XYZ file of N, CA and C in Angstrom:
435
model
N 0.869 -1.187 0.023
C 0.050 0.024 0.024
C 0.814 1.276 -0.024
N 1.851 1.359 0.915
C 2.748 2.421 1.007
C 4.157 2.042 0.604
N 4.750 2.646 -0.302
C 6.124 2.324 -0.852
C 7.077 3.327 -0.549
N 6.625 4.747 -0.772
C 7.373 5.934 -0.578
C 6.611 6.870 0.364
N 7.382 7.237 1.589
C 6.730 8.144 2.488
C 7.628 9.345 2.664
N 6.990 10.416 2.503
C 7.802 11.777 2.811
C 7.585 12.212 4.202
N 8.670 12.586 4.871
C 8.430 13.123 6.256
C 9.252 14.428 6.380
N 8.423 15.476 6.230
C 9.073 16.903 6.434
C 9.453 17.002 7.853
N 10.536 17.565 8.189
C 10.887 17.805 9.523
C 11.537 19.265 9.825
N 11.330 19.661 10.965
C 11.954 21.027 11.309
C 12.660 20.709 12.556
N 12.798 19.538 13.015
C 13.680 19.181 14.216
C 12.847 19.505 15.572
N 11.579 19.967 15.434
C 10.804 20.082 16.584
C 10.281 18.917 17.266
N 9.968 18.840 18.501
C 9.449 17.700 19.184
C 8.347 17.034 18.374
N 7.253 17.902 17.915
C 6.238 17.337 17.196
C 6.678 16.793 15.737
N 7.678 17.165 15.205
C 8.184 16.702 13.938
C 8.793 15.444 14.144
N 9.416 15.264 15.223
C 10.111 13.965 15.546
C 9.090 12.944 15.968
N 8.074 13.372 16.493
C 6.966 12.478 16.862
C 6.333 12.083 15.574
N 6.152 12.867 14.585
C 5.708 12.564 13.282
C 6.495 11.505 12.528
N 7.689 11.890 12.712
C 8.759 10.990 12.149
C 8.726 9.466 12.586
N 8.529 9.421 14.067
C 8.324 8.113 14.498
C 7.168 7.459 13.925
N 6.096 8.087 13.714
C 4.855 7.452 13.096
C 5.120 7.118 11.659
N 5.685 7.943 10.920
C 6.005 7.677 9.613
C 7.056 6.437 9.275
N 8.065 6.437 10.214
C 9.035 5.478 10.097
C 8.377 4.075 10.594
N 7.492 4.070 11.514
C 6.831 2.875 11.930
C 5.887 2.357 10.887
N 5.113 3.252 10.088
C 4.398 2.870 8.898
C 5.391 2.266 7.899
N 6.426 2.951 7.669
C 7.385 2.504 6.668
C 7.954 1.109 6.920
N 7.984 0.844 8.182
C 8.632 -0.493 8.607
C 7.493 -1.619 8.348
N 6.431 -1.342 8.614
C 5.190 -2.142 8.470
C 4.933 -2.512 6.993
N 5.140 -1.485 6.074
C 4.903 -1.803 4.666
C 6.103 -1.883 3.859
N 7.292 -2.004 4.602
C 8.727 -2.059 3.767
C 8.796 -0.944 2.792
N 8.321 0.223 3.288
C 8.513 1.450 2.344
C 9.813 2.259 2.537
N 10.100 3.103 1.578
C 11.240 3.956 1.785
C 10.821 5.181 2.442
N 11.744 5.932 3.054
C 11.382 7.141 3.795
C 12.146 8.204 3.010
N 11.522 9.338 2.791
C 12.321 10.515 2.234
C 12.111 11.612 3.330
N 13.140 11.777 4.188
C 13.034 13.006 5.123
C 13.562 14.221 4.440
N 12.598 15.300 4.565
C 13.095 16.622 3.960
C 13.029 17.680 5.042
N 13.903 18.717 4.875
C 13.910 19.962 5.677
C 13.837 21.020 4.524
N 12.970 22.030 4.772
C 12.768 23.132 3.850
C 13.375 24.439 4.539
N 14.329 24.979 3.919
C 14.840 26.315 4.540
C 13.746 27.319 4.009
N 12.981 27.880 4.905
C 11.975 28.875 4.498
C 12.499 30.205 4.172
N 12.638 30.553 2.970
C 13.252 31.779 2.477
C 12.204 32.871 2.688
N 10.979 32.682 2.706
C 9.977 33.717 2.517
C 10.026 34.866 3.673
N 10.391 34.706 4.787
C 10.432 35.716 5.794
C 11.630 36.596 5.541
N 12.647 36.261 4.709
C 13.765 36.986 4.570
C 14.038 37.680 3.242
N 12.955 37.555 2.464
C 12.896 38.123 1.046
C 12.949 39.666 1.237
N 13.747 40.297 0.557
C 13.925 41.807 0.708
C 14.796 42.387 1.708
N 15.534 41.504 2.420
C 16.464 42.027 3.460
C 17.472 42.903 2.745
N 17.785 43.950 3.232
C 18.605 44.826 2.644
C 20.145 44.427 2.374
N 20.648 43.695 3.400
C 22.054 43.318 3.266
C 22.197 41.879 2.862
N 22.832 41.801 1.785
C 23.067 40.369 1.255
C 23.734 39.629 2.201
N 24.765 40.085 2.828
C 25.473 39.310 4.002
C 24.568 38.803 5.094
N 23.599 39.494 5.302
C 22.589 39.020 6.470
C 21.907 37.834 5.996
N 21.505 37.780 4.642
C 20.690 36.537 4.208
C 21.722 35.357 4.303
N 22.942 35.421 3.792
C 23.829 34.433 3.696
C 24.173 33.863 5.142
N 24.244 34.695 6.125
C 24.350 34.316 7.508
C 23.179 33.513 8.172
N 22.078 34.089 7.792
C 20.798 33.488 8.314
C 20.490 32.119 7.578
N 20.935 32.071 6.245
C 20.698 30.891 5.409
C 21.663 29.744 6.072
N 22.850 30.174 6.307
C 23.757 29.043 6.825
C 23.347 28.501 8.185
N 22.827 29.412 9.000
C 22.261 28.885 10.326
C 21.019 27.897 10.168
N 20.226 28.287 9.224
C 19.059 27.504 8.905
C 19.431 26.174 8.361
N 20.461 26.202 7.489
C 20.881 24.841 6.865
C 21.490 23.985 8.036
N 22.229 24.727 8.919
C 22.763 23.851 9.963
C 21.842 23.277 10.856
N 20.780 24.119 11.032
C 19.484 23.502 11.833
C 18.938 22.335 10.924
N 18.909 22.514 9.765
C 18.211 21.409 8.859
C 18.986 20.219 8.817
N 20.306 20.238 8.901
C 21.238 19.102 8.965
C 21.004 18.303 10.264
N 20.810 19.040 11.443
C 20.714 18.420 12.591
C 19.264 17.743 12.596
N 18.244 18.410 12.186
C 16.949 17.818 12.088
C 16.895 16.604 11.306
N 17.587 16.597 10.163
C 17.589 15.439 9.316
C 18.339 14.307 9.892
N 19.478 14.635 10.521
C 20.259 13.706 11.249
C 19.395 12.839 12.354
N 18.549 13.588 12.939
C 17.683 12.848 14.066
C 16.752 11.839 13.417
N 16.188 12.308 12.233
C 15.210 11.353 11.588
C 15.936 10.254 10.940
N 17.090 10.504 10.330
C 17.912 9.431 9.837
C 18.228 8.450 10.925
N 18.675 8.897 11.966
C 19.028 8.055 13.120
C 17.982 7.034 13.565
N 16.740 7.642 13.735
C 15.493 7.010 13.972
C 15.409 5.844 12.977
N 15.366 6.246 11.669
C 15.167 5.246 10.679
C 16.043 4.141 10.646
N 17.306 4.556 10.815
C 18.378 3.456 10.756
C 18.240 2.310 12.012
N 17.806 2.915 13.226
C 17.626 2.167 14.421
C 16.410 1.106 14.070
N 15.483 1.510 13.318
C 14.312 0.765 12.932
C 14.623 -0.142 11.719
N 15.714 0.031 11.047
C 16.130 -0.773 9.918
C 15.252 -0.296 8.571
N 14.922 1.032 8.568
C 14.127 1.457 7.454
C 15.083 2.260 6.448
N 14.854 2.085 5.163
C 15.771 2.696 4.118
C 15.284 4.160 4.167
N 16.221 5.117 4.367
C 16.052 6.465 4.267
C 16.871 7.278 3.368
N 16.312 8.352 2.803
C 17.025 9.439 1.909
C 16.686 10.734 2.666
N 17.672 11.508 2.741
C 17.338 12.909 3.129
C 17.726 13.940 2.237
N 17.116 15.108 2.224
C 17.178 16.150 1.423
C 16.852 17.508 2.006
N 17.703 18.448 1.607
C 17.484 19.786 2.225
C 16.877 20.662 0.857
N 15.847 21.328 1.183
C 15.205 22.165 0.040
C 15.220 23.599 0.549
N 15.024 24.487 -0.412
C 14.876 26.004 -0.155
C 13.630 26.418 -0.897
N 12.843 27.234 -0.105
C 11.626 27.827 -0.618
C 10.591 28.021 0.439
N 9.187 28.195 -0.127
C 8.190 28.054 0.767
C 7.689 26.652 1.141
N 7.736 26.413 2.462
C 7.677 24.884 2.880
C 6.552 24.146 2.290
N 5.287 24.724 2.427
C 4.136 23.793 1.992
C 4.374 23.551 0.472
N 4.776 24.584 -0.391
C 4.877 24.334 -1.760
C 6.069 23.279 -1.965
N 7.113 23.459 -1.449
C 8.206 22.537 -1.544
C 7.835 21.039 -1.219
N 7.216 20.979 -0.131
C 6.803 19.589 0.426
C 5.864 18.906 -0.688
N 4.788 19.608 -1.159
C 3.916 19.126 -2.088
C 4.704 18.828 -3.301
N 5.514 19.635 -3.987
C 6.134 19.395 -5.051
C 7.172 18.144 -5.043
N 7.883 18.066 -3.964
C 8.736 16.918 -3.730
C 8.029 15.611 -3.670
N 6.929 15.730 -2.859
C 6.082 14.337 -2.871
C 5.682 13.877 -4.211
N 5.171 14.936 -4.977
C 4.767 14.593 -6.357
C 5.960 14.036 -7.294
N 7.093 14.682 -7.089
C 8.195 14.302 -7.857
C 8.599 12.842 -7.527
N 8.487 12.505 -6.218
C 9.024 11.183 -5.808
C 7.943 10.163 -5.901
N 6.757 10.632 -6.334
C 5.633 9.762 -6.435
C 5.219 9.118 -5.040
N 5.322 10.000 -4.139
C 5.107 9.461 -2.698
C 3.590 8.958 -2.599
N 3.516 8.020 -1.756
C 2.154 7.376 -1.326
C 1.605 8.014 -0.090
N 2.474 8.699 0.624
C 1.851 9.209 1.998
C 2.925 10.364 2.396
N 2.345 11.372 2.986
C 3.222 12.400 3.627
C 2.782 12.412 5.271
N 3.815 12.350 6.067
C 3.664 12.294 7.414
C 4.239 13.439 8.008
N 3.465 14.415 8.735
C 4.030 15.528 9.206
C 3.585 16.008 10.538
N 4.151 16.850 11.311
C 3.796 17.341 12.538
C 2.986 18.548 12.404
N 2.194 18.960 13.367
C 1.611 20.232 13.368
C 1.641 20.944 14.758
N 1.851 22.213 14.814
C 2.031 22.927 16.046
C 0.641 23.257 16.617
N -0.341 23.091 15.838
C -1.702 23.446 16.288
C -1.875 24.979 16.603
N -1.447 25.817 15.464
C -1.673 27.265 15.635
C -3.303 27.578 15.895
N -3.446 28.617 16.625
C -4.883 28.973 16.866
C -4.872 30.453 16.768
N -6.097 30.910 16.807
C -6.393 32.441 16.852
C -6.049 33.145 15.531
N -5.569 34.384 15.774
C -5.167 35.246 14.668
C -4.048 34.820 13.820
N -3.012 34.259 14.393
C -1.894 33.681 13.598
C -2.294 32.752 12.641
N -3.186 31.951 12.962
C -3.688 30.779 11.992
C -4.541 31.450 10.900
N -5.474 32.478 11.251
C -6.375 33.182 10.313
C -5.369 33.732 9.280
N -4.328 34.526 9.763
C -3.550 35.296 8.858
C -2.599 34.452 8.066
N -2.089 33.609 8.600
C -0.877 32.747 7.922
C -1.319 31.466 7.574
N -2.365 30.809 8.150
C -2.722 29.446 7.896
C -1.537 28.620 8.401
N -1.500 27.235 8.093
C -0.261 26.473 8.534
C 0.196 25.666 7.430
N 1.373 25.333 7.532
C 2.163 24.612 6.603
C 1.195 23.240 6.296
N 0.936 22.616 7.481
C 0.018 21.265 7.286
C -1.209 21.559 6.581
N -1.925 22.705 6.888
C -3.153 22.789 6.120
C -2.927 22.953 4.563
N -1.887 23.720 4.301
C -1.609 23.929 2.797
C -1.251 22.593 2.138
N -0.471 21.841 2.937
C -0.116 20.430 2.325
C -1.264 19.716 2.073
N -2.101 19.641 3.173
C -3.332 18.803 2.925
C -4.184 19.180 1.880
N -4.417 20.575 1.601
C -5.175 21.077 0.452
C -4.647 20.729 -0.928
N -3.226 20.733 -1.023
C -2.535 20.674 -2.328
C -1.920 19.413 -2.695
N -1.676 18.407 -1.644
C -0.973 17.160 -1.798
C -1.820 16.151 -2.812
N -1.152 15.445 -3.613
C -1.672 14.476 -4.402
C -1.947 13.214 -3.830
N -1.324 13.001 -2.507
C -1.459 11.796 -1.816
C -2.135 12.054 -0.347
N -2.439 10.959 0.391
C -2.979 11.259 1.704
C -1.776 11.928 2.652
N -2.360 12.562 3.568
C -1.429 13.356 4.449
C -1.803 12.908 5.948
N -0.937 12.373 6.610
C -1.073 12.132 8.101
C -0.481 13.134 8.923
N -1.334 13.871 9.602
C -0.931 14.946 10.525
C -0.796 14.467 11.863
N 0.406 14.595 12.581
C 0.474 14.253 14.014
C 0.578 15.456 14.938
N -0.277 15.393 15.935
C -0.193 16.476 16.995
C 0.787 16.214 18.022
N 1.150 17.247 18.635
C 2.198 17.095 19.850
C 1.406 16.217 20.957
N 1.987 15.288 21.452
C 1.223 14.591 22.559
C 1.046 15.393 23.824
N -0.139 15.294 24.395
C -0.371 16.026 25.671
C 0.621 15.470 26.723
N 1.154 16.310 27.591
C 1.995 15.861 28.692
C 1.277 15.567 29.996
């Protein structure tokens, strides 16, 4: 049923929880996992100093490498085949396009559960992925403590 599963991560607790779910599903179906991290360039468009963007970009890429390393370690511990990739752009758009390009059967991702004005104004990455993805999307909430 599932052969290719895309797991977007940002390194947060909820994205690691989602990765655990995705990796567990991959193990059950003998599927491959594609863990991706998207360097979100949208908040920094139009910054006056080019050097500022380069510094921010490097920090975000470093964060991305750490996030991908966590997911890769989990997959390897479970004996699941994993590929990692870092992308740049608007997260929801990049996730959907990557999943289509890889012909993914499932996207598994976390949500921070935005509420109120922030959600009305910005929406959420998960919502945009759900609306635009060609395949099913499993959204994992942060477990209550």
